[in-house]
């Protein structure tokens, strides 16, 4: 599979800790990437200079949300338009020098690492994420690293539309906009919601376990027909999201997708 982090117009910096912030909002991550890009622009392309710059940036960014997940200060904007996120220490960004050893990882780790989505996503699913999110790096990173969410969204649309979502359907501008709005649920959750990071929580042994909505505790006699999607976005009290409100929003956005689905 083509690397998901740089694919078509889409780019992702999740493995470099882009969302591992106390405030992982679009505004905050953009400001962070702007600061890093500006700070590294004039730094000499030498290991000594980049290592010192990385240390200075790291000291000014505060503690991460999850201490066990590294945050690399060398992640920034690769293009003048500031739409493509990526490694500013990569040879393609520096003009030749490989300075990735100066960041949170070493060259060997950066070169060989592929996030779990590479193993879970099929080519068709990956391409749908790329086209649906386009050059919106913030949304794309949230979506492509949460396979259960992407699949639940696509399956929800297929169930209402009566047909599987395919790449050709995204050529219809109205449907593309509706699908993108459905996927944008990922960045519209309550502050601090663990739905931002997918449909799992860490178990007692540290391994991920599926999140489940306790409908009985919320006074609901049965699970929502959109349970898979709601579980992914954290529609429960722990995540700070109101189940009824979020369920109604999911229904509205799914219906919009179905209504715009190309004949």
PDB file of C-alpha atoms in Angstrom:
ATOM      1  CA  UNK A   1       0.000   0.000   0.000  1.00  0.00           C
ATOM      2  CA  UNK A   2       1.149   3.545  -0.758  1.00  0.00           C
ATOM      3  CA  UNK A   3       2.134   5.191   2.554  1.00  0.00           C
ATOM      4  CA  UNK A   4      -0.919   6.789   4.093  1.00  0.00           C
ATOM      5  CA  UNK A   5       0.982   9.722   5.557  1.00  0.00           C
ATOM      6  CA  UNK A   6       1.790  11.173   2.103  1.00  0.00           C
ATOM      7  CA  UNK A   7      -0.795  10.020  -0.410  1.00  0.00           C
ATOM      8  CA  UNK A   8      -2.209  12.197  -3.151  1.00  0.00           C
ATOM      9  CA  UNK A   9      -3.216  15.568  -1.734  1.00  0.00           C
ATOM     10  CA  UNK A  10      -3.579  14.069   1.755  1.00  0.00           C
ATOM     11  CA  UNK A  11      -0.999  14.070   4.541  1.00  0.00           C
ATOM     12  CA  UNK A  12      -0.912  12.899   8.155  1.00  0.00           C
ATOM     13  CA  UNK A  13       1.349  13.558  11.134  1.00  0.00           C
ATOM     14  CA  UNK A  14      -0.360  11.405  13.745  1.00  0.00           C
ATOM     15  CA  UNK A  15       2.599   9.060  14.268  1.00  0.00           C
ATOM     16  CA  UNK A  16       4.722  12.108  15.113  1.00  0.00           C
ATOM     17  CA  UNK A  17       2.318  12.985  17.937  1.00  0.00           C
ATOM     18  CA  UNK A  18       0.352  15.731  16.194  1.00  0.00           C
ATOM     19  CA  UNK A  19      -2.810  15.026  18.200  1.00  0.00           C
ATOM     20  CA  UNK A  20      -1.032  14.153  21.443  1.00  0.00           C
ATOM     21  CA  UNK A  21      -1.705  17.611  22.868  1.00  0.00           C
ATOM     22  CA  UNK A  22      -3.738  18.929  25.768  1.00  0.00           C
ATOM     23  CA  UNK A  23      -5.665  20.814  23.101  1.00  0.00           C
ATOM     24  CA  UNK A  24      -5.688  18.752  19.880  1.00  0.00           C
ATOM     25  CA  UNK A  25      -8.105  21.105  18.110  1.00  0.00           C
ATOM     26  CA  UNK A  26      -7.618  22.314  14.562  1.00  0.00           C
ATOM     27  CA  UNK A  27      -6.720  25.794  15.808  1.00  0.00           C
ATOM     28  CA  UNK A  28      -4.121  24.547  18.278  1.00  0.00           C
ATOM     29  CA  UNK A  29      -2.457  22.049  15.940  1.00  0.00           C
ATOM     30  CA  UNK A  30      -2.237  24.637  13.167  1.00  0.00           C
ATOM     31  CA  UNK A  31      -0.633  27.139  15.530  1.00  0.00           C
ATOM     32  CA  UNK A  32       1.853  24.486  16.658  1.00  0.00           C
ATOM     33  CA  UNK A  33       2.815  23.558  13.097  1.00  0.00           C
ATOM     34  CA  UNK A  34       3.121  27.246  12.161  1.00  0.00           C
ATOM     35  CA  UNK A  35       5.514  27.903  15.061  1.00  0.00           C
ATOM     36  CA  UNK A  36       7.703  24.915  14.242  1.00  0.00           C
ATOM     37  CA  UNK A  37       7.822  25.683  10.530  1.00  0.00           C
ATOM     38  CA  UNK A  38       8.786  29.296  11.158  1.00  0.00           C
ATOM     39  CA  UNK A  39      11.344  28.368  13.814  1.00  0.00           C
ATOM     40  CA  UNK A  40      13.102  25.784  11.632  1.00  0.00           C
ATOM     41  CA  UNK A  41      13.048  27.807   8.409  1.00  0.00           C
ATOM     42  CA  UNK A  42      16.332  29.577   9.080  1.00  0.00           C
ATOM     43  CA  UNK A  43      18.156  26.825  10.961  1.00  0.00           C
ATOM     44  CA  UNK A  44      21.340  25.534   9.271  1.00  0.00           C
ATOM     45  CA  UNK A  45      20.884  22.031   7.861  1.00  0.00           C
ATOM     46  CA  UNK A  46      23.334  20.407  10.279  1.00  0.00           C
ATOM     47  CA  UNK A  47      22.729  17.820  13.028  1.00  0.00           C
ATOM     48  CA  UNK A  48      24.015  20.187  15.705  1.00  0.00           C
ATOM     49  CA  UNK A  49      21.783  23.074  14.695  1.00  0.00           C
ATOM     50  CA  UNK A  50      18.682  20.925  14.202  1.00  0.00           C
ATOM     51  CA  UNK A  51      19.207  19.085  17.483  1.00  0.00           C
ATOM     52  CA  UNK A  52      19.448  22.385  19.358  1.00  0.00           C
ATOM     53  CA  UNK A  53      16.384  23.778  17.580  1.00  0.00           C
ATOM     54  CA  UNK A  54      14.399  20.625  18.332  1.00  0.00           C
ATOM     55  CA  UNK A  55      15.320  20.830  22.022  1.00  0.00           C
ATOM     56  CA  UNK A  56      14.245  24.470  22.194  1.00  0.00           C
ATOM     57  CA  UNK A  57      10.927  23.739  20.502  1.00  0.00           C
ATOM     58  CA  UNK A  58      10.268  20.747  22.743  1.00  0.00           C
ATOM     59  CA  UNK A  59      10.936  22.796  25.891  1.00  0.00           C
ATOM     60  CA  UNK A  60       8.370  25.379  24.851  1.00  0.00           C
ATOM     61  CA  UNK A  61       5.549  23.011  23.969  1.00  0.00           C
ATOM     62  CA  UNK A  62       4.620  21.630  27.366  1.00  0.00           C
ATOM     63  CA  UNK A  63       3.803  18.047  28.357  1.00  0.00           C
ATOM     64  CA  UNK A  64       1.914  15.765  25.940  1.00  0.00           C
ATOM     65  CA  UNK A  65      -1.542  14.373  26.616  1.00  0.00           C
ATOM     66  CA  UNK A  66      -0.193  10.817  26.732  1.00  0.00           C
ATOM     67  CA  UNK A  67       3.386  10.732  28.138  1.00  0.00           C
ATOM     68  CA  UNK A  68       4.091   7.317  26.599  1.00  0.00           C
ATOM     69  CA  UNK A  69       3.520   8.630  23.061  1.00  0.00           C
ATOM     70  CA  UNK A  70       6.371  10.701  21.686  1.00  0.00           C
ATOM     71  CA  UNK A  71       5.843  14.102  20.109  1.00  0.00           C
ATOM     72  CA  UNK A  72       8.377  15.082  17.460  1.00  0.00           C
ATOM     73  CA  UNK A  73       9.117  18.830  17.252  1.00  0.00           C
ATOM     74  CA  UNK A  74      10.385  18.437  13.692  1.00  0.00           C
ATOM     75  CA  UNK A  75       6.880  17.914  12.278  1.00  0.00           C
ATOM     76  CA  UNK A  76       5.693  20.976  10.361  1.00  0.00           C
ATOM     77  CA  UNK A  77       4.352  22.275   7.062  1.00  0.00           C
ATOM     78  CA  UNK A  78       6.059  21.079   3.886  1.00  0.00           C
ATOM     79  CA  UNK A  79       4.475  23.536   1.448  1.00  0.00           C
ATOM     80  CA  UNK A  80       4.111  27.301   1.224  1.00  0.00           C
ATOM     81  CA  UNK A  81       0.325  27.038   1.341  1.00  0.00           C
ATOM     82  CA  UNK A  82       0.667  25.179   4.644  1.00  0.00           C
ATOM     83  CA  UNK A  83      -1.699  22.366   3.797  1.00  0.00           C
ATOM     84  CA  UNK A  84       0.721  19.417   3.701  1.00  0.00           C
ATOM     85  CA  UNK A  85       2.115  18.248   7.025  1.00  0.00           C
ATOM     86  CA  UNK A  86       5.325  16.247   7.246  1.00  0.00           C
ATOM     87  CA  UNK A  87       8.862  15.868   8.544  1.00  0.00           C
ATOM     88  CA  UNK A  88      10.992  18.990   8.168  1.00  0.00           C
ATOM     89  CA  UNK A  89      14.120  16.915   8.828  1.00  0.00           C
ATOM     90  CA  UNK A  90      13.521  14.508   5.953  1.00  0.00           C
ATOM     91  CA  UNK A  91      16.016  14.725   3.059  1.00  0.00           C
ATOM     92  CA  UNK A  92      13.233  15.757   0.683  1.00  0.00           C
ATOM     93  CA  UNK A  93      12.447  18.693   2.969  1.00  0.00           C
ATOM     94  CA  UNK A  94      16.008  19.756   3.810  1.00  0.00           C
ATOM     95  CA  UNK A  95      17.330  19.516   0.288  1.00  0.00           C
ATOM     96  CA  UNK A  96      19.585  16.540   0.950  1.00  0.00           C
ATOM     97  CA  UNK A  97      20.642  16.213   4.593  1.00  0.00           C
ATOM     98  CA  UNK A  98      18.850  13.524   6.616  1.00  0.00           C
ATOM     99  CA  UNK A  99      18.340  15.080  10.046  1.00  0.00           C
ATOM    100  CA  UNK A 100      15.645  12.784  11.422  1.00  0.00           C
ATOM    101  CA  UNK A 101      18.000  11.568  14.169  1.00  0.00           C
ATOM    102  CA  UNK A 102      17.576  15.012  15.741  1.00  0.00           C
ATOM    103  CA  UNK A 103      13.896  14.484  16.547  1.00  0.00           C
ATOM    104  CA  UNK A 104      11.901  12.177  18.775  1.00  0.00           C
ATOM    105  CA  UNK A 105      12.954   9.067  16.864  1.00  0.00           C
ATOM    106  CA  UNK A 106      15.912   7.929  14.788  1.00  0.00           C
ATOM    107  CA  UNK A 107      16.194   7.486  11.037  1.00  0.00           C
ATOM    108  CA  UNK A 108      15.740   3.707  11.176  1.00  0.00           C
ATOM    109  CA  UNK A 109      12.494   4.009  13.147  1.00  0.00           C
ATOM    110  CA  UNK A 110      11.110   6.746  10.916  1.00  0.00           C
ATOM    111  CA  UNK A 111      12.052   4.863   7.774  1.00  0.00           C
ATOM    112  CA  UNK A 112      10.494   1.554   8.793  1.00  0.00           C
ATOM    113  CA  UNK A 113       7.396   2.544  10.767  1.00  0.00           C
ATOM    114  CA  UNK A 114       3.917   2.118   9.316  1.00  0.00           C
ATOM    115  CA  UNK A 115       0.870   2.827  11.455  1.00  0.00           C
ATOM    116  CA  UNK A 116      -1.652  -0.007  12.048  1.00  0.00           C
ATOM    117  CA  UNK A 117      -3.999   1.476   9.448  1.00  0.00           C
ATOM    118  CA  UNK A 118      -1.657   0.236   6.717  1.00  0.00           C
ATOM    119  CA  UNK A 119      -2.417  -3.332   7.781  1.00  0.00           C
ATOM    120  CA  UNK A 120      -6.138  -2.813   8.374  1.00  0.00           C
ATOM    121  CA  UNK A 121      -7.274  -0.618   5.487  1.00  0.00           C
ATOM    122  CA  UNK A 122      -7.832  -1.926   1.997  1.00  0.00           C
ATOM    123  CA  UNK A 123      -6.694   0.171  -0.964  1.00  0.00           C
ATOM    124  CA  UNK A 124     -10.276   1.158  -1.756  1.00  0.00           C
ATOM    125  CA  UNK A 125     -10.955   2.301   1.824  1.00  0.00           C
ATOM    126  CA  UNK A 126      -7.706   4.265   1.960  1.00  0.00           C
ATOM    127  CA  UNK A 127      -8.501   5.987  -1.324  1.00  0.00           C
ATOM    128  CA  UNK A 128     -11.959   6.965  -0.074  1.00  0.00           C
ATOM    129  CA  UNK A 129     -10.368   8.614   2.974  1.00  0.00           C
ATOM    130  CA  UNK A 130      -7.844  10.429   0.783  1.00  0.00           C
ATOM    131  CA  UNK A 131     -10.440  11.784  -1.632  1.00  0.00           C
ATOM    132  CA  UNK A 132     -13.051  12.588   1.011  1.00  0.00           C
ATOM    133  CA  UNK A 133     -10.630  14.589   3.175  1.00  0.00           C
ATOM    134  CA  UNK A 134      -8.426  15.938   0.403  1.00  0.00           C
ATOM    135  CA  UNK A 135      -5.823  18.475   1.491  1.00  0.00           C
ATOM    136  CA  UNK A 136      -7.413  18.869   4.928  1.00  0.00           C
ATOM    137  CA  UNK A 137      -4.511  17.351   6.861  1.00  0.00           C
ATOM    138  CA  UNK A 138      -6.159  17.801  10.256  1.00  0.00           C
ATOM    139  CA  UNK A 139      -9.304  15.863   9.366  1.00  0.00           C
ATOM    140  CA  UNK A 140      -7.490  13.281   7.244  1.00  0.00           C
ATOM    141  CA  UNK A 141      -5.147  12.351  10.098  1.00  0.00           C
ATOM    142  CA  UNK A 142      -8.053  11.849  12.489  1.00  0.00           C
ATOM    143  CA  UNK A 143      -9.973   9.723   9.991  1.00  0.00           C
ATOM    144  CA  UNK A 144      -7.276   7.539   8.433  1.00  0.00           C
ATOM    145  CA  UNK A 145      -5.859   6.511  11.817  1.00  0.00           C
ATOM    146  CA  UNK A 146      -9.295   5.431  13.080  1.00  0.00           C
ATOM    147  CA  UNK A 147     -10.238   2.492  10.865  1.00  0.00           C
ATOM    148  CA  UNK A 148     -13.342   1.443  12.875  1.00  0.00           C
ATOM    149  CA  UNK A 149     -14.733   4.983  12.555  1.00  0.00           C
ATOM    150  CA  UNK A 150     -14.115   5.188   8.808  1.00  0.00           C
ATOM    151  CA  UNK A 151     -15.679   1.782   8.232  1.00  0.00           C
ATOM    152  CA  UNK A 152     -18.671   2.526  10.465  1.00  0.00           C
ATOM    153  CA  UNK A 153     -19.296   5.771   8.572  1.00  0.00           C
ATOM    154  CA  UNK A 154     -19.054   4.115   5.159  1.00  0.00           C
ATOM    155  CA  UNK A 155     -21.231   1.196   6.250  1.00  0.00           C
ATOM    156  CA  UNK A 156     -23.812   3.595   7.667  1.00  0.00           C
ATOM    157  CA  UNK A 157     -24.032   5.409   4.342  1.00  0.00           C
ATOM    158  CA  UNK A 158     -24.204   2.131   2.399  1.00  0.00           C
ATOM    159  CA  UNK A 159     -27.027   0.860   4.590  1.00  0.00           C
ATOM    160  CA  UNK A 160     -29.190   3.909   3.849  1.00  0.00           C
ATOM    161  CA  UNK A 161     -28.156   4.330   0.211  1.00  0.00           C
ATOM    162  CA  UNK A 162     -28.541   0.649  -0.620  1.00  0.00           C
ATOM    163  CA  UNK A 163     -25.123   0.472  -2.253  1.00  0.00           C
ATOM    164  CA  UNK A 164     -21.488   0.308  -1.210  1.00  0.00           C
ATOM    165  CA  UNK A 165     -19.623   3.612  -1.374  1.00  0.00           C
ATOM    166  CA  UNK A 166     -17.041   3.549  -4.167  1.00  0.00           C
ATOM    167  CA  UNK A 167     -14.394   5.972  -5.383  1.00  0.00           C
ATOM    168  CA  UNK A 168     -16.473   6.948  -8.437  1.00  0.00           C
ATOM    169  CA  UNK A 169     -19.303   8.189  -6.215  1.00  0.00           C
ATOM    170  CA  UNK A 170     -17.055  10.905  -4.787  1.00  0.00           C
ATOM    171  CA  UNK A 171     -16.943  12.567  -8.196  1.00  0.00           C
ATOM    172  CA  UNK A 172     -20.379  13.950  -7.305  1.00  0.00           C
ATOM    173  CA  UNK A 173     -19.648  17.214  -5.490  1.00  0.00           C
ATOM    174  CA  UNK A 174     -22.808  17.141  -3.378  1.00  0.00           C
ATOM    175  CA  UNK A 175     -22.145  13.627  -2.116  1.00  0.00           C
ATOM    176  CA  UNK A 176     -18.471  14.375  -1.497  1.00  0.00           C
ATOM    177  CA  UNK A 177     -19.412  17.380   0.643  1.00  0.00           C
ATOM    178  CA  UNK A 178     -21.966  15.335   2.601  1.00  0.00           C
ATOM    179  CA  UNK A 179     -19.495  12.509   3.244  1.00  0.00           C
ATOM    180  CA  UNK A 180     -16.804  14.960   4.354  1.00  0.00           C
ATOM    181  CA  UNK A 181     -19.286  16.514   6.780  1.00  0.00           C
ATOM    182  CA  UNK A 182     -20.065  13.062   8.197  1.00  0.00           C
ATOM    183  CA  UNK A 183     -16.365  12.346   8.717  1.00  0.00           C
ATOM    184  CA  UNK A 184     -15.948  15.784  10.318  1.00  0.00           C
ATOM    185  CA  UNK A 185     -17.760  14.435  13.378  1.00  0.00           C
ATOM    186  CA  UNK A 186     -14.250  13.434  14.507  1.00  0.00           C
ATOM    187  CA  UNK A 187     -13.292  17.050  15.157  1.00  0.00           C
ATOM    188  CA  UNK A 188     -16.602  18.249  16.589  1.00  0.00           C
ATOM    189  CA  UNK A 189     -16.651  16.198  19.775  1.00  0.00           C
ATOM    190  CA  UNK A 190     -16.745  17.550  23.321  1.00  0.00           C
ATOM    191  CA  UNK A 191     -13.360  18.871  24.546  1.00  0.00           C
ATOM    192  CA  UNK A 192     -11.371  15.993  26.028  1.00  0.00           C
ATOM    193  CA  UNK A 193     -13.556  13.332  24.421  1.00  0.00           C
ATOM    194  CA  UNK A 194     -11.739  10.023  24.087  1.00  0.00           C
ATOM    195  CA  UNK A 195     -13.787   9.506  20.923  1.00  0.00           C
ATOM    196  CA  UNK A 196     -11.115  11.571  19.210  1.00  0.00           C
ATOM    197  CA  UNK A 197      -8.769   8.600  19.433  1.00  0.00           C
ATOM    198  CA  UNK A 198     -11.085   5.828  18.259  1.00  0.00           C
ATOM    199  CA  UNK A 199     -13.392   3.123  19.525  1.00  0.00           C
ATOM    200  CA  UNK A 200     -10.997   1.655  22.070  1.00  0.00           C
ATOM    201  CA  UNK A 201      -9.789   2.231  25.608  1.00  0.00           C
ATOM    202  CA  UNK A 202      -6.801   0.749  27.342  1.00  0.00           C
ATOM    203  CA  UNK A 203      -7.595  -2.362  29.403  1.00  0.00           C
ATOM    204  CA  UNK A 204      -5.975  -3.373  32.681  1.00  0.00           C
ATOM    205  CA  UNK A 205      -3.194  -5.124  30.776  1.00  0.00           C
ATOM    206  CA  UNK A 206      -2.579  -2.053  28.626  1.00  0.00           C
ATOM    207  CA  UNK A 207      -4.099  -3.642  25.536  1.00  0.00           C
ATOM    208  CA  UNK A 208      -6.959  -1.875  23.729  1.00  0.00           C
ATOM    209  CA  UNK A 209     -10.485  -3.078  24.387  1.00  0.00           C
ATOM    210  CA  UNK A 210     -13.566  -1.966  22.413  1.00  0.00           C
ATOM    211  CA  UNK A 211     -15.515   0.874  23.936  1.00  0.00           C
ATOM    212  CA  UNK A 212     -19.169   0.018  24.583  1.00  0.00           C
ATOM    213  CA  UNK A 213     -22.083   2.342  25.282  1.00  0.00           C
ATOM    214  CA  UNK A 214     -24.052   1.390  28.376  1.00  0.00           C
ATOM    215  CA  UNK A 215     -27.512   2.136  26.989  1.00  0.00           C
ATOM    216  CA  UNK A 216     -29.298   0.795  30.073  1.00  0.00           C
ATOM    217  CA  UNK A 217     -27.406   3.215  32.318  1.00  0.00           C
ATOM    218  CA  UNK A 218     -28.498   6.034  30.022  1.00  0.00           C
ATOM    219  CA  UNK A 219     -32.142   4.979  30.202  1.00  0.00           C
ATOM    220  CA  UNK A 220     -32.274   3.532  26.700  1.00  0.00           C
ATOM    221  CA  UNK A 221     -34.041   0.154  26.276  1.00  0.00           C
ATOM    222  CA  UNK A 222     -32.041  -0.855  23.211  1.00  0.00           C
ATOM    223  CA  UNK A 223     -28.884   0.001  21.329  1.00  0.00           C
ATOM    224  CA  UNK A 224     -28.965   2.676  18.665  1.00  0.00           C
ATOM    225  CA  UNK A 225     -29.104   1.476  15.038  1.00  0.00           C
ATOM    226  CA  UNK A 226     -25.966   3.605  14.652  1.00  0.00           C
ATOM    227  CA  UNK A 227     -24.206   1.989  17.600  1.00  0.00           C
ATOM    228  CA  UNK A 228     -20.958   1.209  15.738  1.00  0.00           C
ATOM    229  CA  UNK A 229     -20.495   4.810  14.659  1.00  0.00           C
ATOM    230  CA  UNK A 230     -21.591   6.254  18.002  1.00  0.00           C
ATOM    231  CA  UNK A 231     -19.188   3.985  19.885  1.00  0.00           C
ATOM    232  CA  UNK A 232     -16.349   5.218  17.698  1.00  0.00           C
ATOM    233  CA  UNK A 233     -17.006   8.866  18.510  1.00  0.00           C
ATOM    234  CA  UNK A 234     -17.544   8.288  22.210  1.00  0.00           C
ATOM    235  CA  UNK A 235     -21.267   8.844  22.649  1.00  0.00           C
ATOM    236  CA  UNK A 236     -21.226   8.237  26.386  1.00  0.00           C
ATOM    237  CA  UNK A 237     -20.893  10.282  29.598  1.00  0.00           C
ATOM    238  CA  UNK A 238     -17.194   9.483  30.020  1.00  0.00           C
ATOM    239  CA  UNK A 239     -16.429  11.226  26.754  1.00  0.00           C
ATOM    240  CA  UNK A 240     -18.538  14.229  27.631  1.00  0.00           C
ATOM    241  CA  UNK A 241     -20.760  13.776  24.583  1.00  0.00           C
ATOM    242  CA  UNK A 242     -24.538  13.690  24.905  1.00  0.00           C
ATOM    243  CA  UNK A 243     -25.824  10.439  23.355  1.00  0.00           C
ATOM    244  CA  UNK A 244     -29.152  11.824  22.164  1.00  0.00           C
ATOM    245  CA  UNK A 245     -27.626  14.941  20.626  1.00  0.00           C
ATOM    246  CA  UNK A 246     -24.810  13.043  18.938  1.00  0.00           C
ATOM    247  CA  UNK A 247     -27.153  10.313  17.688  1.00  0.00           C
ATOM    248  CA  UNK A 248     -29.434  12.943  16.124  1.00  0.00           C
ATOM    249  CA  UNK A 249     -26.431  14.576  14.438  1.00  0.00           C
ATOM    250  CA  UNK A 250     -25.224  11.227  13.101  1.00  0.00           C
ATOM    251  CA  UNK A 251     -28.681  10.541  11.691  1.00  0.00           C
ATOM    252  CA  UNK A 252     -28.811  13.967  10.007  1.00  0.00           C
ATOM    253  CA  UNK A 253     -25.434  13.556   8.367  1.00  0.00           C
ATOM    254  CA  UNK A 254     -26.062   9.979   7.263  1.00  0.00           C
ATOM    255  CA  UNK A 255     -29.393  11.030   5.764  1.00  0.00           C
ATOM    256  CA  UNK A 256     -27.668  13.864   3.904  1.00  0.00           C
ATOM    257  CA  UNK A 257     -25.189  11.378   2.462  1.00  0.00           C
ATOM    258  CA  UNK A 258     -27.957   9.035   1.367  1.00  0.00           C
ATOM    259  CA  UNK A 259     -29.917  11.879  -0.212  1.00  0.00           C
ATOM    260  CA  UNK A 260     -26.865  13.015  -2.187  1.00  0.00           C
ATOM    261  CA  UNK A 261     -25.738   9.519  -3.167  1.00  0.00           C
ATOM    262  CA  UNK A 262     -25.320   9.373  -6.964  1.00  0.00           C
ATOM    263  CA  UNK A 263     -28.006   7.381  -8.746  1.00  0.00           C
TER     264      UNK A 263
END
